[in-house]
Structure formats: C-alpha cells, structure tokens
mmCIF file of C-alpha atoms in Angstrom:
data_model
loop_
_atom_site.group_PDB
_atom_site.id
_atom_site.type_symbol
_atom_site.label_atom_id
_atom_site.label_comp_id
_atom_site.label_asym_id
_atom_site.label_seq_id
_atom_site.Cartn_x
_atom_site.Cartn_y
_atom_site.Cartn_z
ATOM 1 C CA MET A 990 0.000 0.000 0.000
ATOM 2 C CA ASN A 991 1.192 3.512 -0.807
ATOM 3 C CA PHE A 992 1.250 6.027 2.030
ATOM 4 C CA LEU A 993 1.536 9.369 0.298
ATOM 5 C CA ASP A 994 1.282 12.771 1.966
ATOM 6 C CA GLY A 995 -2.062 12.968 3.710
ATOM 7 C CA SER A 996 -2.535 9.200 3.955
ATOM 8 C CA LEU A 997 -2.852 9.416 7.736
ATOM 9 C CA PHE A 998 -5.586 12.056 7.572
ATOM 10 C CA PRO A 999 -9.087 10.649 8.207
ATOM 11 C CA GLU A 1000 -10.603 12.411 5.190
ATOM 12 C CA ASN A 1001 -8.342 10.281 2.975
ATOM 13 C CA GLN A 1002 -9.277 6.984 4.632
ATOM 14 C CA ASP A 1003 -12.261 4.645 4.439
ATOM 15 C CA LYS A 1004 -14.617 4.639 7.379
ATOM 16 C CA LEU A 1005 -13.571 2.023 9.912
ATOM 17 C CA VAL A 1006 -14.922 -1.513 9.575
ATOM 18 C CA ILE A 1007 -14.892 -3.384 12.901
ATOM 19 C CA THR A 1008 -15.011 -7.188 12.931
ATOM 20 C CA ALA A 1009 -16.372 -8.751 16.115
ATOM 21 C CA ALA A 1010 -15.275 -12.248 17.148
ATOM 22 C CA PRO A 1011 -17.572 -12.827 20.141
ATOM 23 C CA TYR A 1012 -17.990 -16.600 20.217
ATOM 24 C CA GLY A 1013 -14.526 -17.648 21.445
ATOM 25 C CA PRO A 1014 -14.504 -21.322 20.412
ATOM 26 C CA GLU A 1015 -11.238 -21.973 22.263
ATOM 27 C CA TRP A 1016 -12.871 -21.156 25.606
ATOM 28 C CA ILE A 1017 -15.552 -22.989 27.551
ATOM 29 C CA PRO A 1018 -18.514 -21.138 29.129
ATOM 30 C CA SER A 1019 -17.032 -21.257 32.633
ATOM 31 C CA ASP A 1020 -14.012 -19.278 31.389
ATOM 32 C CA PHE A 1021 -16.151 -16.154 30.931
ATOM 33 C CA PRO A 1022 -19.782 -17.018 31.723
ATOM 34 C CA GLU A 1023 -20.851 -13.352 31.551
ATOM 35 C CA ASP A 1024 -19.907 -13.102 27.888
ATOM 36 C CA ILE A 1025 -19.991 -16.551 26.255
ATOM 37 C CA PRO A 1026 -23.425 -17.127 24.678
ATOM 38 C CA LEU A 1027 -24.753 -20.664 24.904
ATOM 39 C CA THR A 1028 -28.325 -21.008 23.634
ATOM 40 C CA MET A 1029 -29.160 -20.169 20.024
ATOM 41 C CA GLN A 1030 -31.158 -17.153 21.187
ATOM 42 C CA GLU A 1031 -28.163 -15.916 23.186
ATOM 43 C CA GLN A 1032 -25.832 -16.425 20.222
ATOM 44 C CA VAL A 1033 -28.121 -14.376 17.949
ATOM 45 C CA GLN A 1034 -28.478 -11.680 20.600
ATOM 46 C CA LYS A 1035 -24.697 -11.463 20.893
ATOM 47 C CA ALA A 1036 -24.522 -10.572 17.199
ATOM 48 C CA VAL A 1037 -27.189 -7.903 17.724
ATOM 49 C CA ASP A 1038 -25.305 -6.440 20.680
ATOM 50 C CA CYS A 1039 -22.047 -6.320 18.697
ATOM 51 C CA TYR A 1040 -23.769 -4.608 15.776
ATOM 52 C CA ASN A 1041 -25.416 -2.035 18.010
ATOM 53 C CA ALA A 1042 -22.029 -1.291 19.585
ATOM 54 C CA GLY A 1043 -20.474 -0.548 16.178
ATOM 55 C CA ALA A 1044 -19.228 -3.834 14.684
ATOM 56 C CA THR A 1045 -20.367 -4.480 11.117
ATOM 57 C CA VAL A 1046 -18.646 -7.835 10.454
ATOM 58 C CA LEU A 1047 -19.501 -10.872 12.587
ATOM 59 C CA HIS A 1048 -16.864 -13.616 12.762
ATOM 60 C CA LEU A 1049 -19.183 -16.543 13.366
ATOM 61 C CA HIS A 1050 -18.649 -19.805 15.210
ATOM 62 C CA VAL A 1051 -21.445 -21.867 16.752
ATOM 63 C CA ARG A 1052 -21.695 -23.489 20.165
ATOM 64 C CA GLU A 1053 -23.730 -26.504 21.252
ATOM 65 C CA LEU A 1054 -25.808 -26.449 24.441
ATOM 66 C CA ASP A 1055 -23.137 -28.475 26.231
ATOM 67 C CA GLY A 1056 -20.746 -25.575 25.659
ATOM 68 C CA LYS A 1057 -18.579 -27.238 23.030
ATOM 69 C CA GLY A 1058 -17.943 -25.764 19.599
ATOM 70 C CA SER A 1059 -20.452 -27.098 17.089
ATOM 71 C CA LYS A 1060 -19.349 -29.162 14.120
ATOM 72 C CA ARG A 1061 -22.891 -29.474 12.741
ATOM 73 C CA LEU A 1062 -23.550 -27.438 9.633
ATOM 74 C CA SER A 1063 -27.252 -27.434 10.509
ATOM 75 C CA LYS A 1064 -26.404 -25.370 13.590
ATOM 76 C CA PHE A 1065 -24.436 -22.936 11.424
ATOM 77 C CA ASN A 1066 -27.458 -22.616 9.127
ATOM 78 C CA GLU A 1067 -29.667 -21.919 12.135
ATOM 79 C CA LEU A 1068 -27.401 -19.205 13.536
ATOM 80 C CA ILE A 1069 -26.832 -17.562 10.146
ATOM 81 C CA ALA A 1070 -30.608 -17.423 9.578
ATOM 82 C CA GLY A 1071 -31.157 -15.918 13.017
ATOM 83 C CA VAL A 1072 -28.468 -13.267 12.597
ATOM 84 C CA ARG A 1073 -29.623 -12.418 9.071
ATOM 85 C CA LYS A 1074 -33.138 -11.783 10.345
ATOM 86 C CA ALA A 1075 -32.042 -9.819 13.416
ATOM 87 C CA VAL A 1076 -29.352 -7.609 11.808
ATOM 88 C CA PRO A 1077 -29.717 -7.878 8.019
ATOM 89 C CA ASP A 1078 -26.993 -5.331 7.211
ATOM 90 C CA MET A 1079 -24.298 -7.103 9.259
ATOM 91 C CA ILE A 1080 -21.664 -8.954 7.231
ATOM 92 C CA ILE A 1081 -21.681 -12.611 8.276
ATOM 93 C CA GLN A 1082 -18.202 -14.114 8.141
ATOM 94 C CA VAL A 1083 -18.081 -17.828 8.967
ATOM 95 C CA GLY A 1084 -14.854 -18.972 10.589
ATOM 96 C CA GLY A 1085 -13.449 -21.513 8.157
ATOM 97 C CA SER A 1086 -12.005 -23.741 10.871
ATOM 98 C CA ILE A 1087 -15.605 -24.760 11.710
ATOM 99 C CA SER A 1088 -14.362 -25.771 15.153
ATOM 100 C CA PHE A 1089 -10.850 -26.341 16.351
ATOM 101 C CA ALA A 1090 -11.818 -26.957 19.981
ATOM 102 C CA PRO A 1091 -10.788 -30.383 21.382
ATOM 103 C CA GLU A 1092 -13.776 -32.583 22.095
ATOM 104 C CA SER A 1093 -12.408 -34.019 25.338
ATOM 105 C CA ASP A 1094 -9.555 -33.519 27.767
ATOM 106 C CA GLY A 1095 -6.262 -34.240 26.080
ATOM 107 C CA ALA A 1096 -7.776 -34.546 22.611
ATOM 108 C CA ALA A 1097 -6.058 -32.775 19.756
ATOM 109 C CA ALA A 1098 -7.235 -29.295 18.868
ATOM 110 C CA LYS A 1099 -7.571 -29.786 15.138
ATOM 111 C CA TRP A 1100 -9.496 -28.581 12.141
ATOM 112 C CA LEU A 1101 -12.067 -30.766 10.449
ATOM 113 C CA SER A 1102 -11.427 -32.695 7.259
ATOM 114 C CA ASP A 1103 -10.935 -31.050 3.874
ATOM 115 C CA ASP A 1104 -14.253 -32.373 2.581
ATOM 116 C CA THR A 1105 -16.149 -31.077 5.614
ATOM 117 C CA ARG A 1106 -14.651 -27.608 5.303
ATOM 118 C CA HIS A 1107 -15.568 -27.541 1.611
ATOM 119 C CA MET A 1108 -19.204 -27.953 2.692
ATOM 120 C CA LEU A 1109 -19.146 -24.390 4.037
ATOM 121 C CA ALA A 1110 -19.841 -23.383 0.429
ATOM 122 C CA GLU A 1111 -23.204 -25.161 0.801
ATOM 123 C CA LEU A 1112 -24.464 -23.321 3.892
ATOM 124 C CA ASP A 1113 -28.072 -22.156 3.592
ATOM 125 C CA PRO A 1114 -28.688 -19.278 4.025
ATOM 126 C CA LYS A 1115 -25.248 -18.522 2.658
ATOM 127 C CA PRO A 1116 -22.912 -16.261 4.602
ATOM 128 C CA ASP A 1117 -21.306 -13.203 3.029
ATOM 129 C CA GLN A 1118 -17.788 -14.465 3.678
ATOM 130 C CA VAL A 1119 -15.918 -17.577 4.756
ATOM 131 C CA THR A 1120 -12.399 -17.200 6.126
ATOM 132 C CA VAL A 1121 -9.818 -19.038 4.035
ATOM 133 C CA THR A 1122 -6.491 -20.135 5.440
ATOM 134 C CA VAL A 1123 -3.560 -20.150 3.043
ATOM 135 C CA ASN A 1124 -0.591 -22.540 3.328
ATOM 136 C CA THR A 1125 -0.320 -25.221 5.986
ATOM 137 C CA THR A 1126 1.363 -23.833 9.085
ATOM 138 C CA GLN A 1127 1.769 -24.196 12.824
ATOM 139 C CA MET A 1128 -0.926 -22.356 14.797
ATOM 140 C CA ASN A 1129 0.408 -22.285 18.333
ATOM 141 C CA VAL A 1130 -2.016 -19.694 19.715
ATOM 142 C CA LEU A 1131 -0.198 -19.732 23.056
ATOM 143 C CA GLU A 1132 3.313 -18.842 21.913
ATOM 144 C CA HIS A 1133 3.262 -15.134 22.706
ATOM 145 C CA MET A 1134 0.754 -15.328 25.556
ATOM 146 C CA ASP A 1135 1.799 -14.704 29.136
ATOM 147 C CA VAL A 1136 0.869 -17.343 31.722
ATOM 148 C CA ALA A 1137 -1.384 -14.747 33.350
ATOM 149 C CA ASP A 1138 -3.379 -14.468 30.101
ATOM 150 C CA TYR A 1139 -4.895 -17.921 30.533
ATOM 151 C CA ALA A 1140 -4.473 -18.516 34.278
ATOM 152 C CA GLY A 1141 -7.687 -19.748 35.838
ATOM 153 C CA THR A 1142 -9.193 -20.755 32.480
ATOM 154 C CA SER A 1143 -9.620 -24.120 30.788
ATOM 155 C CA MET A 1144 -6.525 -23.300 28.735
ATOM 156 C CA ALA A 1145 -4.414 -23.674 31.892
ATOM 157 C CA ASP A 1146 -5.173 -27.396 32.022
ATOM 158 C CA PRO A 1147 -1.932 -29.084 30.871
ATOM 159 C CA GLN A 1148 -3.666 -31.377 28.388
ATOM 160 C CA THR A 1149 -5.751 -28.591 26.853
ATOM 161 C CA TYR A 1150 -2.734 -26.296 26.793
ATOM 162 C CA ASN A 1151 -0.700 -28.900 24.916
ATOM 163 C CA ALA A 1152 -3.539 -29.562 22.446
ATOM 164 C CA TYR A 1153 -3.644 -25.898 21.420
ATOM 165 C CA ARG A 1154 0.104 -25.510 21.532
ATOM 166 C CA GLU A 1155 0.504 -28.279 18.961
ATOM 167 C CA MET A 1156 -2.315 -27.176 16.640
ATOM 168 C CA VAL A 1157 -1.612 -27.064 12.888
ATOM 169 C CA VAL A 1158 -3.633 -25.293 10.172
ATOM 170 C CA PRO A 1159 -4.086 -27.677 7.200
ATOM 171 C CA SER A 1160 -4.232 -25.682 3.980
ATOM 172 C CA GLY A 1161 -2.360 -27.265 1.092
ATOM 173 C CA PRO A 1162 -2.513 -25.765 -2.399
ATOM 174 C CA GLY A 1163 -4.991 -28.300 -3.769
ATOM 175 C CA TRP A 1164 -7.440 -27.756 -0.925
ATOM 176 C CA ALA A 1165 -7.104 -23.954 -0.922
ATOM 177 C CA GLU A 1166 -7.680 -23.585 -4.655
ATOM 178 C CA GLU A 1167 -10.673 -25.944 -4.655
ATOM 179 C CA HIS A 1168 -12.140 -24.194 -1.604
ATOM 180 C CA VAL A 1169 -11.879 -20.760 -3.231
ATOM 181 C CA ARG A 1170 -13.476 -22.063 -6.432
ATOM 182 C CA ARG A 1171 -16.422 -23.539 -4.512
ATOM 183 C CA LEU A 1172 -16.987 -20.418 -2.440
ATOM 184 C CA SER A 1173 -16.868 -18.181 -5.516
ATOM 185 C CA ALA A 1174 -19.279 -20.448 -7.407
ATOM 186 C CA ALA A 1175 -21.687 -20.120 -4.471
ATOM 187 C CA GLY A 1176 -21.356 -16.313 -4.475
ATOM 188 C CA ILE A 1177 -19.507 -16.313 -1.126
ATOM 189 C CA GLN A 1178 -16.529 -14.026 -0.681
ATOM 190 C CA SER A 1179 -13.202 -15.563 0.362
ATOM 191 C CA ALA A 1180 -11.901 -13.654 3.386
ATOM 192 C CA PHE A 1181 -8.224 -14.568 3.257
ATOM 193 C CA GLN A 1182 -6.292 -15.104 6.476
ATOM 194 C CA PHE A 1183 -2.673 -14.145 5.865
ATOM 195 C CA TYR A 1184 -0.086 -15.183 8.405
ATOM 196 C CA ASN A 1185 2.909 -13.621 6.723
ATOM 197 C CA ILE A 1186 4.113 -12.338 3.374
ATOM 198 C CA ASN A 1187 4.392 -15.892 2.018
ATOM 199 C CA SER A 1188 0.685 -16.680 2.340
ATOM 200 C CA PHE A 1189 -0.161 -13.335 0.722
ATOM 201 C CA GLU A 1190 2.116 -14.128 -2.223
ATOM 202 C CA THR A 1191 0.410 -17.495 -2.686
ATOM 203 C CA VAL A 1192 -2.952 -15.783 -3.145
ATOM 204 C CA GLU A 1193 -1.465 -13.168 -5.474
ATOM 205 C CA ARG A 1194 -0.294 -16.039 -7.675
ATOM 206 C CA MET A 1195 -3.774 -17.589 -7.475
ATOM 207 C CA ILE A 1196 -5.196 -14.290 -8.722
ATOM 208 C CA ARG A 1197 -2.614 -14.003 -11.505
ATOM 209 C CA ARG A 1198 -3.543 -17.531 -12.672
ATOM 210 C CA GLY A 1199 -7.272 -16.851 -12.526
ATOM 211 C CA VAL A 1200 -8.070 -19.186 -9.626
ATOM 212 C CA TYR A 1201 -9.626 -16.321 -7.656
ATOM 213 C CA MET A 1202 -11.354 -13.420 -9.390
ATOM 214 C CA GLY A 1203 -12.818 -11.168 -6.750
ATOM 215 C CA PRO A 1204 -11.970 -8.379 -4.308
ATOM 216 C CA LEU A 1205 -8.929 -9.010 -2.111
ATOM 217 C CA VAL A 1206 -10.386 -8.870 1.418
ATOM 218 C CA MET A 1207 -8.032 -10.158 4.073
ATOM 219 C CA ASN A 1208 -6.734 -10.268 7.638
ATOM 220 C CA TRP A 1209 -3.111 -9.916 8.699
ATOM 221 C CA VAL A 1210 -3.031 -12.429 11.575
ATOM 222 C CA ALA A 1211 -0.280 -11.469 14.020
ATOM 223 C CA ILE A 1212 -0.520 -14.063 16.769
ATOM 224 C CA SER A 1213 2.975 -15.636 16.485
ATOM 225 C CA GLY A 1214 3.334 -19.412 16.840
ATOM 226 C CA GLY A 1215 3.931 -19.971 13.107
ATOM 227 C CA MET A 1216 2.404 -16.636 12.081
ATOM 228 C CA ASP A 1217 3.706 -13.079 12.131
ATOM 229 C CA ALA A 1218 4.637 -11.536 15.455
ATOM 230 C CA PRO A 1219 2.673 -8.382 16.336
ATOM 231 C CA ASN A 1220 5.142 -5.624 15.649
ATOM 232 C CA VAL A 1221 5.375 -2.630 13.348
ATOM 233 C CA TYR A 1222 8.222 -4.108 11.285
ATOM 234 C CA ASN A 1223 6.233 -7.173 10.241
ATOM 235 C CA LEU A 1224 3.165 -5.034 9.542
ATOM 236 C CA ALA A 1225 5.138 -2.554 7.439
ATOM 237 C CA ASN A 1226 6.802 -5.344 5.457
ATOM 238 C CA PHE A 1227 3.396 -6.890 4.802
ATOM 239 C CA LEU A 1228 1.882 -3.566 3.715
ATOM 240 C CA ARG A 1229 4.627 -3.011 1.147
ATOM 241 C CA ALA A 1230 3.240 -5.964 -0.827
ATOM 242 C CA VAL A 1231 -0.462 -5.182 -0.433
ATOM 243 C CA PRO A 1232 -2.085 -3.286 -3.336
ATOM 244 C CA ASP A 1233 -4.097 -0.136 -2.690
ATOM 245 C CA GLY A 1234 -7.341 -1.714 -3.880
ATOM 246 C CA ALA A 1235 -7.336 -4.372 -1.160
ATOM 247 C CA MET A 1236 -9.273 -4.273 2.111
ATOM 248 C CA LEU A 1237 -7.052 -5.218 5.075
ATOM 249 C CA THR A 1238 -8.050 -5.954 8.676
ATOM 250 C CA VAL A 1239 -5.399 -6.341 11.378
ATOM 251 C CA GLU A 1240 -5.725 -9.073 13.989
ATOM 252 C CA SER A 1241 -3.707 -10.141 17.010
ATOM 253 C CA SER A 1242 -4.273 -11.784 20.389
ATOM 254 C CA MET A 1243 -4.573 -10.921 24.061
ATOM 255 C CA ARG A 1244 -3.100 -7.574 25.110
ATOM 256 C CA ASN A 1245 -1.499 -7.084 21.684
ATOM 257 C CA VAL A 1246 -4.975 -6.619 20.168
ATOM 258 C CA LEU A 1247 -5.482 -3.006 21.211
ATOM 259 C CA PRO A 1248 -2.068 -1.604 20.183
ATOM 260 C CA ILE A 1249 -2.163 -3.428 16.834
ATOM 261 C CA ASN A 1250 -5.700 -2.124 16.253
ATOM 262 C CA MET A 1251 -4.563 1.413 17.089
ATOM 263 C CA MET A 1252 -1.808 1.115 14.469
ATOM 264 C CA GLY A 1253 -4.380 -0.145 11.976
ATOM 265 C CA MET A 1254 -6.846 2.642 12.720
ATOM 266 C CA ALA A 1255 -4.162 5.321 12.307
ATOM 267 C CA MET A 1256 -3.066 3.872 8.959
ATOM 268 C CA GLY A 1257 -6.525 3.591 7.417
ATOM 269 C CA LEU A 1258 -6.764 -0.177 7.871
ATOM 270 C CA HIS A 1259 -9.585 -2.051 9.600
ATOM 271 C CA VAL A 1260 -9.758 -3.849 12.933
ATOM 272 C CA ARG A 1261 -10.973 -6.938 14.749
ATOM 273 C CA CYS A 1262 -11.693 -7.586 18.429
ATOM 274 C CA GLY A 1263 -13.630 -9.933 20.701
ATOM 275 C CA ILE A 1264 -13.133 -12.667 23.249
ATOM 276 C CA GLU A 1265 -11.877 -15.057 20.577
ATOM 277 C CA ASP A 1266 -8.814 -12.796 20.483
ATOM 278 C CA ASN A 1267 -8.563 -11.235 23.930
ATOM 279 C CA LEU A 1268 -10.104 -11.586 27.385
ATOM 280 C CA TRP A 1269 -8.509 -8.665 29.214
ATOM 281 C CA THR A 1270 -8.325 -4.957 29.837
ATOM 282 C CA GLN A 1271 -4.832 -3.607 29.136
ATOM 283 C CA ASP A 1272 -3.912 -3.652 32.844
ATOM 284 C CA ARG A 1273 -5.252 -7.218 33.079
ATOM 285 C CA LYS A 1274 -7.242 -6.328 36.167
ATOM 286 C CA ALA A 1275 -10.549 -7.471 34.683
ATOM 287 C CA LYS A 1276 -11.965 -9.444 31.803
ATOM 288 C CA MET A 1277 -13.389 -7.358 28.989
ATOM 289 C CA SER A 1278 -16.514 -8.334 27.077
ATOM 290 C CA THR A 1279 -16.652 -8.236 23.290
ATOM 291 C CA VAL A 1280 -19.121 -5.344 23.365
ATOM 292 C CA ARG A 1281 -16.829 -3.319 25.640
ATOM 293 C CA GLN A 1282 -13.929 -3.991 23.268
ATOM 294 C CA ILE A 1283 -16.007 -2.738 20.327
ATOM 295 C CA GLU A 1284 -17.084 0.363 22.238
ATOM 296 C CA GLN A 1285 -13.462 1.094 23.058
ATOM 297 C CA LEU A 1286 -12.457 0.926 19.390
ATOM 298 C CA VAL A 1287 -15.379 3.148 18.363
ATOM 299 C CA ARG A 1288 -14.318 5.744 20.912
ATOM 300 C CA LEU A 1289 -10.663 5.640 19.878
ATOM 301 C CA SER A 1290 -11.477 5.758 16.172
ATOM 302 C CA ARG A 1291 -13.477 8.922 16.702
ATOM 303 C CA GLU A 1292 -10.532 10.388 18.597
ATOM 304 C CA PHE A 1293 -8.511 9.734 15.441
ATOM 305 C CA GLY A 1294 -11.215 11.641 13.559
ATOM 306 C CA ARG A 1295 -12.234 8.516 11.690
ATOM 307 C CA GLU A 1296 -15.909 7.603 11.578
ATOM 308 C CA VAL A 1297 -17.129 4.017 11.943
ATOM 309 C CA ALA A 1298 -18.783 2.433 8.911
ATOM 310 C CA SER A 1299 -22.465 1.532 8.977
ATOM 311 C CA GLY A 1300 -23.487 -1.950 7.887
ATOM 312 C CA LYS A 1301 -24.290 -0.787 4.354
ATOM 313 C CA GLU A 1302 -21.029 1.192 4.141
ATOM 314 C CA ALA A 1303 -19.064 -1.840 5.336
ATOM 315 C CA ARG A 1304 -20.653 -3.928 2.575
ATOM 316 C CA GLU A 1305 -19.459 -1.393 0.009
ATOM 317 C CA ILE A 1306 -15.954 -1.260 1.490
ATOM 318 C CA CYS A 1307 -15.708 -5.075 1.517
ATOM 319 C CA LYS A 1308 -17.344 -5.284 -1.935
ATOM 320 C CA ILE A 1309 -19.724 -7.993 -0.769
ATOM 321 C CA GLY A 1310 -21.232 -9.881 -3.723
ATOM 322 C CA VAL A 1311 -18.687 -8.532 -6.209
ATOM 323 C CA PHE A 1312 -16.753 -10.838 -8.548
ATOM 324 C CA TYR A 1313 -14.797 -10.107 -11.722
ATOM 325 C CA ASP A 1314 -14.886 -11.565 -15.223
ATOM 326 C CA SER A 1315 -11.191 -11.827 -16.039
ATOM 327 C CA ILE A 1316 -7.699 -11.972 -14.598
ATOM 328 C CA GLU A 1317 -6.953 -8.511 -15.979
ATOM 329 C CA GLU A 1318 -10.024 -6.966 -14.337
ATOM 330 C CA THR A 1319 -9.231 -8.665 -11.019
ATOM 331 C CA LEU A 1320 -5.663 -7.352 -11.034
ATOM 332 C CA ALA A 1321 -6.749 -3.830 -11.990
ATOM 333 C CA GLN A 1322 -9.610 -3.587 -9.476
ATOM 334 C CA ASN A 1323 -7.386 -4.759 -6.626
ATOM 335 C CA GLY A 1324 -4.549 -2.413 -7.614
ATOM 336 C CA PHE A 1325 -2.014 -5.018 -8.721
ATOM 337 C CA ALA A 1326 0.346 -4.434 -11.607
ATOM 338 C CA PRO A 1327 -0.783 -6.347 -14.724
ATOM 339 C CA ASN A 1328 0.679 -9.729 -15.592
ATOM 340 C CA ALA A 1329 3.946 -9.533 -17.493
ATOM 341 C CA LYS A 1330 3.822 -9.842 -21.280
ATOM 342 C CA PRO A 1331 6.666 -10.841 -23.619
ATOM 343 C CA GLY A 1332 8.897 -7.899 -24.409
ATOM 344 C CA LEU A 1333 7.332 -5.648 -21.756
ATOM 345 C CA GLN A 1334 9.993 -4.447 -19.367
ATOM 346 C CA GLY A 1335 8.565 -2.879 -16.226
ATOM 347 C CA TYR A 1336 5.142 -3.896 -14.898
ATOM 348 C CA LEU A 1337 3.761 -0.369 -14.643
ATOM 349 C CA ARG A 1338 4.416 0.594 -18.279
ATOM 350 C CA LYS A 1339 1.309 0.701 -20.442
ATOM 351 C CA ALA A 1340 1.000 0.560 -24.196
ATOM 352 C CA ALA A 1341 0.196 3.896 -25.789
#
C-alpha cells in the first residue's frame, strides 16, 4: 500500500470496519460465563449487541448447548438465519475452521477434514464471507501469551494447553484452490487469512492464474506461533506488498490486540476484536466483554477523527457480492500491476 502525503488524515481513509469475534470457540462457558453465549437465542443476541455497539462484520462460530464448539452445519445454518433476520446489514463471516476446539480432555485441537470444510460453500442461508487459510502452518495460539493471560481458564489445564500448543492449520494448495473455487461459485466471498508475506504471495499467484477473481479482502493475523509476530516491522513489510485496492483488517491476540488495532486505525486499515482474540483490559485487572472492546475501538477511532462504517457502508468497502470476469479486471480492481507480457519491461508501463 502507498502512504503518500495525507494518507494518515481521516478524510483520505475509508470509514472504519470493525469485525467482532464474540464466540470464542477456544474457551468454555465457565471461562467467561458473563460473555460466552450458549443457547441459540443468546448467540443471535450477541450478534445484535455487537452490531449495536459498532461492529459491522460478525466472525461466526457456533456453540452446542453443552458448551462445546459445534461441528454441525445445521447449527451454522440456524445461527446464520437468526443473525440475518435480526441484523440484516451485518456482514456474516463464517470462521473456516468450523471448530478447532478439542472434544475431550487431552484430545487434539484440530481442524475438520478437507471435505467437511468444503461444505461451508453449501451453507443455507449462505454467509457473506468464509475465512480461508492459506498454506499449511503451525498455529500455536499460546506462543506469545503470558501465563497470566490464561491462568484460571480451561486453557491452563496441561492437556488442553498442549492440544492448542501443537495445533496445525491444514491448507495445502490443492485444498485452498478448490475451496476458493467452490466459495466463488456459491457467491460467497473468500476472506483470506494471511499469516505472513508468504501466504499473501500465494494468493497473489492464485489471482494471476485466474483461480480467484474477486476483491482481495483479508486479515493480517499477528498471533505468532507460526504466524507473524505483532510488531510494526512485520506489519510494514506486509503492507509493502499489499495493493491499494485491497481491504485489510489487522488481527492479534490478548493484550497485543489493542495496540495493533490502534496502528491499523491510524493507517486507514480495519480492525478486529472480541473474546476469541482477547479476554482482558490492558492492565489485566478485569476481563473485557466483546461489546466493551467494540465500544473502546469506536471511541478511539473517533478520537482519530475517523468515523465508523455503517453496515451498508461496510458492505461497500468489503465489496460484498462482487466478482470479476477476467484476470486482468481482477488485477486492476485490486490495484495489482498487470501480468507480465513478452517484451514488456517494467510492470507499470502501459501501451500507448
């Protein structure tokens, strides 16, 4: 992305799109009973509360009545239908892991099979987005956490801790390309989860080959443990590759969430918060609900002079429902240089 003079001024930035991740599939209800919804009615109401607080994208996971993350697509259909009816302008983004929570003590925290994850393209009613992981990698969500971050929670159990510490994201090239094709055919936007510059480059190549022909909407996931560490150097290196036509949300975990989001807000990027990412106030004296986290970001964004997007404005910024007809159009609309042609030296040169 190009940061020319005036790029940090709010009048030259999009309104802020806030993604809420309120369902926290890695936690169990006793970890934060005041803020983990359990019944279907409570899960729908949580989406409503997040929207009313200022979030316009809902990162959706589903929980069963026993408190465990749901692996039943019928439950996803039920929650999507409920949220769509309650807050029709909210962007529904289904978490592509479906559920990575271990089913019993000591069980592996792992993602479901390739075929099962492909079935997210068949959800009915269909979501606006499904998150798409790119390149198989370690996902040790605990690597940069402090012991105090998970003390007193289910994550402190040695077996559960080890299950999450050893978690791996399966996302080989064959699966990723097929998944993107199925989502696009269903009219669902791929919300790419980029862990570093390498996963971004993989998707750029997919675009240049015509595998994906749509808006580049993505998260920079800075949670360490096989993914980028949350610091300004990694973010700046990532931004140097990102074209100006892309929509980028920053994401981190625990007490890194707020400072990374503040960097993102200042730079015209977009933000994510919620108990899936963080449980704490910055002084770690109290747990902080998803709604309180959203309200904090709304307040800070307005201090920056940057207004928060409405649901309809967020849909325009994310280009929900938009797809392109050719590789050339996809590259141009996202702000990439065109594909190289024989005898053309310099990507930015155009024929007279």
